[in-house]
Amino acid sequence: MSTVAAEDSLTLNLLGPIEAHRDGEPVDLGGAKPRTVLAALLLARGRVVPDSELTALLWGESPPVTCPAQIHTYASRVRRLLGPAVTVERRRPGYLLRLPDHGVGIDLLDFRQYAARGAGALAGGTPGTAARVLRQALGVWRGAALGGVCDPLADLERDRLEEERLTTLEQRLSADLELGRHAEVVPELIALVAAHPLREGLRGRLMTALYRSGRQADALAAYRAARATLAEELGLEPCAELQRLHQAVLTGHPSLLPRTTVTVRATAATGAAADRTGPPAEPPPAPAPAELPPAPADFTGRAQEAERLAEALTGERTGPAVHTVTGMPGVGKTALALVTAHRVAGHYPDGQIHLDLRGSGPDPLHPADALGALLRLLGVPAGRTPGTLDERVRAYRSRTAGRRLLLVLDDADDERQVRPLLPATGGCATLVTSRSGLYALDGPERTPLGPLPAADARALFEKLAGRSRASAEPGAVAGVLHACAGLPLALRIAGGRAAARPQWPLARLADRLADPRRTLAELTLADLSLTDRLWTGYRGLDPRSRRVLRFHSALGPHPLLPHAAAAALGTAPDRAEELLAGLAEAHWCEAVRWRGGHGYRLHPLVRLFARARLAEEEGTVPLPLPVHHSPAPAVPGGAVRHTG
């Protein structure tokens, strides 16, 4: 049960079977479904949980027709059982749980508070306090988290909570090792390694405990067992940290001794413990940065791209890995990078860093400022950061040498911004997202992203809008998908708008999106706006490229031939093709191969945006533009070439 104070009138427990106690007496929550609703609302931490999300957590892929009414019943039951201290509020498009500032205890919050205090004490060099507080954190658990909830919620959340518990357990073991309790923790570590054979942190602590217990041969055998298990189960070598530990055990390196070793010297005069001395404690190393933002929970599609990136970031290589994810605004570059980064984070035990380079905005992050931020994350105090760009580059290379770090450099502007930030050591990897192709970087692997395929686009929209609603209006869904043209940001906004207005038929949204005069205005939801994303990138183009983009939008929806662009722009064909190729490299249009040549095609939503810019910035432009050109090959698939 939660460790809240005695005066708390209500306790809610998630770390074990789902329980509620009011004034010390258990509350009968009923079956799995009301328990699932309670747990989902608590885990949302003040966020509205949409009906669509609750439906998926309660029934998975096969919800009943009556699910909205049943959800209302379960929410009402939770509200009634918990009493007036807790508010379960109907807030479109779902439900919101409000807790008072006092009088309600939640075991998950207790655990996290103790765990944070313990981790801080360990990093601050007070392992005795750390061990005590971390034991309190672990004592909050009563068994496997979320006991008694429906399977979809357990599948979604239980592993994440278990990861928090194991991380705290590893920190408690580290504190015990610092206190010289190596012999005491060996049996516990042997059992933990057997239960979690792929967890390299536990194996490293077992090796350390065995070595400090005078069992060097057993410590080496533990490493061989770890290596064999990892090779058999995952086809991988041990991480760099475990390999360094193995080398230290082989050589008997002093770094394996506890930093808080204490010796007691008795004085001959009194026979009492007159002095406690020992080697001065080294400052605790900076904790490994863990800076990754959460990956989007509704990430859909891109399975092949994510798999290829993950394999490239975890496979054998001779140097540092650099991978770029590029594409037009709103195509999902950051989402893919974060999903991949979380998937491979365990292979980079020295830290995972996310840095927003602000490349698509008006004020991109200067490389010197970016390096200053990276150095601080790697343990350099702010007052000791070198001054010049060159000095920061050298300090950064020294700090990253020999480490296994993962960097996500998000929204890069160009090669000059990125190049100084790339580690030179082979254990590091960098994921760069950019609207630019970054073709001048030396040897990166590239993953260009286009619009989602039709099936993935439909799956994303249905996940957001609700599968039952989408199934009831297939024609309207087809209209929404046509308007969004596979662009993930547009689909996310459209799905969010549908979820926010459950009283609207989807046909109403489809009709509004189908009107080209209001399509872009409809693709706005809270702080998500497709027009804002496009505007940001548009302002980053040079004036000539902006003009080409505007005029391209007036020449029809079909691929544009360079000589047709030249006639409209009043320039030479070679110059027109150079400008169009530049737009394609920046992912504002797509180069399409034709028999005997190639053309350049705008995404439908980019074309709508550019048409609006044309009307505002060019004044009275005749539409269609007077373009004259010679016959050209037909577009594959039956498309008709636009003739102006």
XYZ file of C-alpha atoms in Angstrom:
644
model
C 0.000 0.000 0.000
C 1.099 3.576 -0.539
C 3.368 5.172 2.071
C 1.219 8.293 2.444
C 0.778 9.911 5.852
C -1.860 8.583 8.203
C -4.111 11.589 7.752
C -4.534 10.839 4.036
C -8.107 9.740 3.503
C -7.593 8.002 0.134
C -4.768 5.906 -1.293
C -4.600 4.670 -4.879
C -2.170 1.894 -5.731
C -0.866 0.945 -9.178
C 2.385 -0.870 -8.354
C 0.850 -4.278 -7.834
C -2.845 -5.158 -7.999
C -4.932 -2.020 -8.619
C -6.293 -0.983 -5.223
C -8.024 1.914 -3.524
C -8.335 2.461 0.236
C -10.476 5.121 1.883
C -9.756 5.841 5.567
C -7.760 2.624 5.659
C -10.606 0.452 4.373
C -10.427 -1.225 0.935
C -12.736 0.067 -1.789
C -14.384 -2.552 -3.995
C -13.458 -1.344 -7.481
C -15.245 -4.172 -9.273
C -13.849 -5.992 -12.286
C -11.053 -5.336 -14.751
C -12.757 -2.586 -16.739
C -13.396 -0.015 -13.976
C -9.888 -0.757 -12.683
C -8.558 -0.079 -16.181
C -10.417 3.237 -16.402
C -9.043 4.289 -12.996
C -5.485 3.267 -13.898
C -5.604 4.968 -17.302
C -6.834 8.239 -15.773
C -4.158 8.126 -13.061
C -1.378 7.366 -15.537
C -2.517 10.265 -17.732
C -1.372 12.673 -14.947
C -3.937 15.386 -15.543
C -4.319 14.824 -19.283
C -7.714 14.263 -20.869
C -7.947 10.605 -21.921
C -10.001 10.490 -25.133
C -12.857 8.029 -25.505
C -10.986 6.458 -28.406
C -7.997 5.736 -26.174
C -10.152 4.297 -23.404
C -11.961 2.149 -25.971
C -8.659 0.698 -27.184
C -7.456 0.070 -23.613
C -10.694 -1.648 -22.608
C -11.534 -3.733 -25.683
C -8.510 -3.680 -27.986
C -9.382 -4.203 -31.645
C -12.964 -5.419 -31.055
C -14.969 -2.757 -29.229
C -18.718 -3.246 -28.836
C -21.221 -0.868 -30.392
C -22.206 0.268 -26.892
C -18.666 1.197 -25.810
C -19.384 4.963 -25.282
C -22.207 4.142 -22.874
C -20.109 1.524 -21.101
C -17.189 3.932 -20.701
C -19.581 6.449 -19.153
C -20.799 3.761 -16.744
C -17.264 2.803 -15.690
C -16.214 6.442 -15.242
C -19.312 7.093 -13.138
C -18.528 4.032 -11.018
C -14.979 5.237 -10.388
C -16.290 8.703 -9.506
C -18.807 7.248 -7.053
C -16.403 4.799 -5.404
C -13.568 7.260 -4.854
C -15.751 9.839 -3.203
C -15.682 13.627 -3.223
C -11.897 13.952 -2.863
C -11.403 12.934 -6.504
C -13.123 14.469 -9.518
C -13.722 12.375 -12.643
C -14.764 15.018 -15.140
C -16.287 14.599 -18.579
C -14.073 16.738 -20.782
C -14.523 16.352 -24.512
C -13.276 14.225 -26.156
C -12.846 12.044 -23.080
C -12.415 12.073 -19.308
C -10.111 13.890 -16.908
C -9.219 12.882 -13.350
C -8.491 15.741 -10.938
C -6.774 15.145 -7.598
C -6.663 17.550 -4.651
C -3.336 18.892 -3.404
C -3.679 16.969 -0.140
C -5.493 13.936 1.162
C -4.814 11.514 -1.709
C -1.771 9.261 -1.922
C -0.640 7.398 -5.052
C 2.020 4.726 -4.713
C 3.518 5.480 -8.141
C 4.151 9.099 -7.130
C 5.656 7.958 -3.818
C 7.968 5.603 -5.683
C 9.107 8.272 -8.134
C 9.761 10.814 -5.387
C 11.894 8.359 -3.414
C 13.670 7.195 -6.571
C 14.561 10.756 -7.604
C 15.873 11.586 -4.117
C 17.914 8.406 -4.042
C 19.397 8.967 -7.491
C 20.341 12.514 -6.482
C 22.021 11.286 -3.319
C 23.978 8.688 -5.273
C 25.134 11.255 -7.839
C 25.993 13.652 -4.998
C 28.390 11.200 -3.339
C 26.273 10.115 -0.335
C 25.698 6.410 -0.974
C 24.421 5.710 2.533
C 21.486 8.058 2.064
C 21.022 6.782 -1.480
C 20.813 3.144 -0.395
C 18.282 3.929 2.330
C 16.003 6.088 0.172
C 16.190 3.769 -2.844
C 15.147 0.869 -0.611
C 12.146 2.932 0.429
C 11.299 3.466 -3.241
C 11.480 -0.238 -4.027
C 9.472 -1.080 -0.914
C 6.466 0.693 -2.398
C 6.071 -2.085 -4.966
C 3.731 -4.965 -4.072
C 4.155 -7.115 -7.182
C 3.784 -6.740 -10.939
C 2.352 -3.308 -11.714
C -1.225 -2.844 -12.928
C -2.524 -6.148 -11.659
C -6.149 -6.781 -12.587
C -6.438 -4.375 -15.542
C -7.404 -5.259 -19.113
C -4.616 -6.676 -21.254
C -4.241 -3.707 -23.666
C -3.383 -1.318 -20.819
C -1.068 -3.839 -19.184
C 0.707 -4.439 -22.501
C 1.090 -0.696 -23.060
C 2.315 0.432 -19.639
C 3.627 -2.495 -17.566
C 7.024 -2.830 -19.267
C 7.672 0.904 -18.886
C 6.904 0.802 -15.171
C 9.017 -2.315 -14.731
C 11.903 -0.509 -16.431
C 11.613 2.271 -13.831
C 11.741 -0.319 -11.048
C 14.782 -2.092 -12.473
C 16.635 1.182 -12.997
C 16.005 2.104 -9.362
C 17.103 -1.362 -8.271
C 20.361 -1.001 -10.201
C 20.987 2.362 -8.529
C 20.376 0.823 -5.104
C 22.879 -1.930 -5.918
C 25.410 0.704 -6.984
C 24.940 2.453 -3.636
C 25.468 -0.830 -1.771
C 28.640 -1.470 -3.753
C 29.924 2.010 -2.880
C 29.305 1.185 0.787
C 31.445 -1.966 0.564
C 28.541 -4.409 0.699
C 29.859 -6.392 -2.265
C 29.724 -9.804 -0.590
C 26.153 -9.210 0.593
C 24.782 -8.366 -2.850
C 26.424 -11.218 -4.811
C 23.579 -13.735 -4.185
C 20.962 -11.116 -5.014
C 22.765 -10.172 -8.229
C 23.112 -13.808 -9.315
C 19.338 -14.232 -8.972
C 18.639 -10.949 -10.779
C 20.917 -11.825 -13.701
C 19.123 -15.160 -14.044
C 15.777 -13.330 -14.149
C 17.000 -10.573 -16.529
C 19.820 -12.158 -18.569
C 19.977 -9.370 -21.201
C 20.322 -6.517 -18.693
C 23.976 -5.552 -18.968
C 23.834 -3.152 -16.015
C 23.087 -6.042 -13.663
C 25.875 -8.157 -15.152
C 28.341 -5.301 -14.707
C 27.403 -4.899 -11.065
C 27.774 -8.650 -10.532
C 31.275 -8.552 -12.035
C 32.191 -5.650 -9.750
C 30.790 -7.347 -6.648
C 32.617 -10.595 -7.409
C 35.915 -8.806 -8.032
C 35.658 -6.814 -4.795
C 34.906 -10.057 -2.947
C 38.276 -11.443 -4.080
C 36.717 -13.600 -6.815
C 38.464 -12.302 -9.924
C 38.092 -15.609 -11.785
C 34.343 -15.639 -11.110
C 34.065 -12.032 -12.306
C 35.752 -12.998 -15.590
C 33.465 -16.031 -15.896
C 30.466 -13.739 -15.400
C 31.673 -11.634 -18.340
C 32.082 -14.720 -20.543
C 28.550 -15.798 -19.645
C 27.225 -12.331 -20.492
C 28.999 -12.333 -23.838
C 27.699 -15.793 -24.744
C 24.103 -14.901 -23.794
C 24.117 -11.634 -25.750
C 25.589 -13.330 -28.795
C 23.070 -16.184 -28.680
C 19.975 -14.079 -27.959
C 20.703 -10.875 -29.873
C 23.758 -11.511 -32.034
C 25.539 -8.629 -30.259
C 28.768 -8.036 -28.404
C 28.605 -6.616 -24.849
C 28.284 -2.843 -24.622
C 31.387 -0.671 -24.392
C 30.955 -0.159 -20.626
C 30.887 -3.909 -19.976
C 33.937 -4.392 -22.192
C 35.827 -1.665 -20.277
C 34.848 -3.326 -16.999
C 36.139 -6.654 -18.292
C 39.483 -5.066 -19.136
C 39.639 -3.478 -15.681
C 39.006 -6.864 -14.039
C 41.744 -8.436 -16.148
C 44.289 -5.803 -15.102
C 43.089 -5.231 -11.539
C 42.541 -1.537 -12.242
C 42.125 0.693 -9.128
C 38.887 2.112 -10.551
C 37.177 -1.099 -9.421
C 37.663 -0.208 -5.739
C 34.848 1.587 -3.898
C 35.268 5.352 -3.891
C 34.199 5.538 -0.243
C 36.754 3.088 1.172
C 37.317 3.977 4.824
C 40.168 2.846 7.042
C 40.213 3.118 10.805
C 43.490 3.900 12.540
C 43.699 3.260 16.241
C 46.052 5.421 18.302
C 48.521 3.629 20.537
C 47.920 6.102 23.352
C 44.162 5.537 23.774
C 43.324 2.419 21.798
C 40.308 4.307 20.459
C 39.280 5.036 16.916
C 40.924 8.436 16.742
C 41.018 9.041 13.001
C 39.024 7.929 10.015
C 40.896 8.572 6.824
C 40.897 7.389 3.304
C 41.644 8.528 -0.201
C 39.865 11.774 -1.012
C 36.590 11.018 -2.716
C 36.650 11.882 -6.396
C 33.836 14.088 -7.579
C 31.025 11.828 -8.768
C 30.998 11.496 -12.537
C 28.268 13.350 -14.351
C 25.288 11.033 -14.807
C 24.854 9.759 -18.325
C 22.526 12.183 -20.109
C 19.112 10.778 -20.962
C 17.680 13.659 -22.965
C 15.404 11.939 -25.460
C 11.861 13.338 -25.586
C 9.151 10.678 -25.556
C 8.441 8.997 -28.855
C 4.925 9.617 -30.227
C 2.569 7.020 -28.800
C 0.499 6.873 -31.992
C 3.438 6.409 -34.359
C 2.176 4.529 -37.411
C 3.892 3.124 -40.480
C 7.563 3.583 -41.405
C 8.274 0.042 -40.160
C 10.943 -0.661 -42.775
C 12.647 2.694 -42.283
C 12.701 2.284 -38.488
C 14.053 -1.261 -38.778
C 16.821 -0.243 -41.199
C 17.858 2.671 -39.000
C 17.872 0.524 -35.855
C 19.980 -2.147 -37.544
C 22.435 0.455 -38.812
C 22.770 2.023 -35.370
C 23.358 -1.268 -33.585
C 25.368 -3.227 -36.153
C 29.120 -3.567 -36.429
C 30.996 -0.660 -37.969
C 34.493 0.779 -38.111
C 33.670 4.423 -37.369
C 30.961 6.667 -35.979
C 27.534 6.224 -37.506
C 25.812 9.252 -39.046
C 22.295 8.908 -40.429
C 20.092 11.628 -41.853
C 16.297 11.599 -42.011
C 15.074 14.146 -44.536
C 11.785 15.227 -46.044
C 9.250 17.997 -46.479
C 7.670 19.836 -43.532
C 5.222 17.675 -41.583
C 6.363 14.366 -43.066
C 7.336 12.855 -39.681
C 11.127 13.130 -39.576
C 11.372 13.788 -35.842
C 8.845 11.071 -35.008
C 10.869 8.431 -36.882
C 14.127 9.613 -35.317
C 12.729 9.466 -31.771
C 11.086 6.081 -32.236
C 14.371 4.695 -33.542
C 16.450 6.396 -30.838
C 14.337 4.900 -28.046
C 14.538 1.505 -29.707
C 18.364 1.499 -29.692
C 19.006 3.554 -26.537
C 20.198 0.507 -24.598
C 23.157 0.179 -26.953
C 24.446 3.608 -25.907
C 24.994 3.368 -22.134
C 27.024 6.586 -21.941
C 24.022 8.684 -22.818
C 21.364 9.712 -25.311
C 21.110 13.389 -26.234
C 18.463 15.277 -28.162
C 19.274 18.787 -29.373
C 16.890 21.028 -31.316
C 19.018 22.915 -33.840
C 16.092 25.171 -34.874
C 17.198 24.962 -38.508
C 13.815 25.646 -40.040
C 13.207 28.791 -37.982
C 14.502 32.329 -38.327
C 17.266 31.848 -35.714
C 19.126 28.529 -36.202
C 21.295 27.466 -33.284
C 24.919 28.495 -33.872
C 27.379 25.554 -33.776
C 29.303 27.170 -30.886
C 26.113 27.449 -28.822
C 25.154 23.888 -29.728
C 28.571 22.650 -28.597
C 28.241 24.590 -25.355
C 24.963 22.806 -24.639
C 26.464 19.417 -25.522
C 29.523 19.967 -23.330
C 27.349 20.882 -20.355
C 25.340 17.707 -20.844
C 28.614 15.779 -20.885
C 29.698 17.162 -17.520
C 31.616 20.369 -18.315
C 30.578 23.092 -15.816
C 29.089 26.144 -17.464
C 31.920 28.385 -16.235
C 34.586 26.126 -17.751
C 33.211 25.862 -21.275
C 35.882 26.962 -23.805
C 35.245 30.223 -25.586
C 35.889 29.769 -29.301
C 34.228 27.365 -31.707
C 37.519 25.589 -32.424
C 38.271 25.116 -28.724
C 34.784 23.758 -28.118
C 35.148 21.299 -30.992
C 38.391 19.959 -29.482
C 36.879 19.727 -25.996
C 33.837 17.952 -27.421
C 35.974 15.375 -29.214
C 37.876 14.708 -25.994
C 34.648 14.287 -24.026
C 33.129 11.886 -26.538
C 36.286 9.824 -27.133
C 35.816 6.227 -26.053
C 32.149 6.690 -25.219
C 29.023 5.128 -26.617
C 26.734 8.111 -27.125
C 23.627 8.535 -29.230
C 22.851 12.028 -30.531
C 19.620 13.147 -32.148
C 20.299 16.467 -33.883
C 16.800 17.613 -34.713
C 15.825 20.144 -37.404
C 19.288 20.846 -38.782
C 19.780 23.864 -41.028
C 22.752 22.873 -43.170
C 26.048 21.014 -43.238
C 28.022 23.864 -41.634
C 25.793 23.701 -38.571
C 25.975 19.910 -38.248
C 29.607 19.127 -39.089
C 31.216 20.422 -35.833
C 28.692 18.457 -33.758
C 29.554 15.015 -35.125
C 31.606 12.866 -32.712
C 34.784 11.350 -34.101
C 34.783 8.173 -32.003
C 33.516 4.874 -33.377
C 31.232 4.123 -30.445
C 28.984 7.118 -31.093
C 26.071 7.491 -33.471
C 24.179 10.527 -34.717
C 20.669 10.813 -36.124
C 20.113 14.100 -37.968
C 16.713 15.330 -39.136
C 16.550 18.098 -41.687
C 14.450 19.534 -44.491
C 17.721 19.877 -46.378
C 19.336 16.859 -47.980
C 22.695 17.577 -46.242
C 24.473 16.161 -49.261
C 27.819 17.795 -48.416
C 28.267 15.747 -45.224
C 30.883 13.022 -45.478
C 29.316 9.614 -45.989
C 26.084 9.613 -43.983
C 23.402 7.028 -44.583
C 20.256 8.799 -45.802
C 16.598 8.029 -45.193
C 14.366 10.315 -47.263
C 10.714 10.287 -46.205
C 7.739 10.788 -48.469
C 4.015 10.766 -47.736
C 2.615 7.703 -45.976
C 1.247 4.872 -48.115
C -2.544 4.714 -48.244
C -2.900 1.864 -45.737
C -0.651 3.540 -43.150
C -2.374 6.892 -43.664
C -5.739 5.267 -43.008
C -4.417 3.446 -39.937
C -3.044 6.675 -38.449
C -6.263 8.597 -39.003
C -8.421 5.774 -37.622
C -6.205 5.475 -34.564
C -6.715 9.166 -33.812
C -10.336 9.621 -34.847
C -11.593 6.270 -33.575
C -11.942 3.051 -35.540
C -15.653 2.691 -34.910
C -16.388 6.183 -36.276
C -14.171 5.597 -39.282
C -15.855 2.261 -40.035
C -19.258 3.945 -39.938
C -18.295 6.572 -42.560
C -15.872 5.007 -45.061
C -16.676 7.564 -47.760
C -15.908 10.486 -45.462
C -12.650 8.849 -44.371
C -11.650 8.494 -48.017
C -12.312 12.209 -48.483
C -10.189 13.168 -45.480
C -7.344 10.915 -46.629
C -7.481 12.400 -50.124
C -7.251 15.938 -48.719
C -4.322 15.068 -46.425
C -2.466 13.276 -49.259
C -0.488 11.040 -46.907
C 1.188 13.865 -44.947
C 1.482 12.679 -41.308
C 1.099 16.140 -39.770
C -2.075 16.782 -41.776
C -3.447 13.365 -40.792
C -2.585 13.949 -37.143
C -4.393 17.298 -37.154
C -7.418 15.929 -39.019
C -7.651 12.946 -36.663
C -7.298 15.217 -33.648
C -10.035 17.528 -34.930
C -12.331 14.558 -35.456
C -11.643 13.305 -31.927
C -12.192 16.780 -30.486
C -15.628 17.017 -32.140
C -17.270 13.626 -31.649
C -20.663 15.213 -32.289
C -19.663 16.059 -35.880
C -20.064 13.446 -38.589
C -16.762 12.808 -40.337
C -18.460 13.870 -43.563
C -18.526 17.426 -42.261
C -14.766 17.415 -41.752
C -14.246 15.833 -45.175
C -16.391 18.506 -46.850
C -14.484 21.333 -45.171
C -11.145 19.830 -46.150
C -12.316 19.307 -49.726
C -12.808 23.066 -50.244
C -9.377 24.315 -51.444
C -10.162 27.779 -50.093
C -10.265 26.476 -46.530
C -8.211 23.248 -46.577
C -5.135 24.749 -44.939
C -7.195 26.725 -42.430
C -8.863 23.468 -41.354
C -5.486 21.794 -40.769
C -4.871 23.585 -37.483
C -5.328 22.152 -33.993
C -4.086 23.872 -30.821
C -0.347 24.387 -31.391
C -0.264 22.204 -34.501
C -0.579 24.107 -37.769
C 0.459 22.890 -41.187
C 0.458 26.447 -42.518
C 2.838 27.559 -39.758
C 5.222 24.709 -40.577
C 5.158 25.587 -44.261
C 5.567 29.300 -43.546
C 8.643 28.624 -41.409
C 10.323 26.676 -44.172
C 9.195 29.069 -46.878
C 10.854 32.012 -45.136
C 14.101 30.017 -45.103
C 14.209 29.801 -48.904
C 16.090 32.401 -50.916
C 13.920 34.860 -52.907
C 14.497 33.143 -56.264
C 13.478 29.734 -54.889
C 10.362 31.231 -53.325
C 9.398 32.763 -56.677
C 9.872 29.441 -58.484
C 7.696 27.717 -55.874
C 4.946 30.305 -56.273
C 4.890 30.103 -60.071
C 5.132 26.290 -59.994
C 1.812 26.223 -58.111
C 0.075 28.056 -60.970
C 1.173 25.597 -63.636
C -1.163 22.771 -62.692
C -0.995 19.704 -60.466
C 1.054 17.599 -62.873
C 4.858 17.327 -62.990
C 6.464 20.463 -64.389
C 9.030 20.224 -67.161
C 12.065 22.526 -66.846
C 11.435 24.222 -70.202
C 7.835 24.990 -69.158
C 9.122 26.561 -65.959
C 11.649 28.561 -67.966
C 8.897 30.014 -70.162
C 6.797 30.997 -67.147
C 9.736 32.524 -65.291
C 11.304 34.208 -68.287
C 14.662 32.500 -67.805
C 16.857 29.974 -69.583
C 15.859 26.270 -69.323
C 19.162 25.355 -67.629
C 18.635 28.033 -65.008
C 15.016 26.969 -64.451
C 16.078 23.365 -64.013
C 18.764 24.389 -61.519
C 16.179 26.233 -59.443
C 13.712 23.341 -59.590
C 16.434 20.875 -58.628
C 17.264 23.073 -55.635
C 13.632 22.948 -54.518
C 13.683 19.167 -54.851
C 16.892 18.907 -52.799
C 15.150 20.931 -50.084
C 12.108 18.599 -50.364
C 9.692 21.283 -51.539
C 8.917 19.263 -54.641
C 9.611 15.801 -55.987
C 11.627 14.906 -59.066
C 9.645 12.438 -61.194
C 11.286 10.442 -63.982
C 9.587 10.441 -67.367
C 10.427 8.585 -70.497
C 13.097 10.697 -72.069
C 13.228 13.270 -69.271
C 11.948 14.252 -65.851
C 9.665 16.783 -64.223
C 9.046 18.253 -60.778
C 5.811 17.714 -58.834
C 4.437 19.563 -55.797
C 2.677 17.838 -52.927
C -1.007 18.886 -53.117
C -0.896 20.723 -49.780
C 2.332 22.509 -50.694
C 0.675 23.532 -53.949
C -2.275 25.059 -52.047
C 0.139 26.947 -49.803
C 2.203 28.208 -52.730
C -0.946 29.298 -54.611
C -1.885 31.449 -51.624
C 1.586 32.988 -51.594
C 1.310 33.645 -55.352
C -1.952 35.531 -54.943
C -0.584 37.638 -52.088
C 2.925 38.365 -53.350
C 2.667 38.555 -57.125
C -0.415 40.732 -57.440
C -2.268 40.317 -60.739
C -0.792 37.194 -62.276
C -2.727 35.711 -65.207
C -3.907 32.208 -64.369
C -3.097 29.975 -66.026
C 0.233 31.505 -66.954
C 0.909 31.841 -70.681
C 3.289 28.924 -71.101
C 4.286 27.684 -74.551
C 6.315 24.563 -74.988
C 6.862 21.689 -77.335
C 5.283 18.252 -76.852
C 6.755 16.179 -74.063
C 6.448 12.530 -72.986
C 3.343 11.453 -71.101
C 3.424 10.918 -67.358
C 3.545 7.256 -66.370
C 0.310 5.936 -64.938
C -1.900 7.903 -67.262
C -1.285 11.443 -65.934
C -1.867 14.163 -68.492
C 0.806 16.804 -68.925
C -0.430 20.292 -68.000
C -0.260 22.746 -70.876
C -0.938 26.002 -69.048
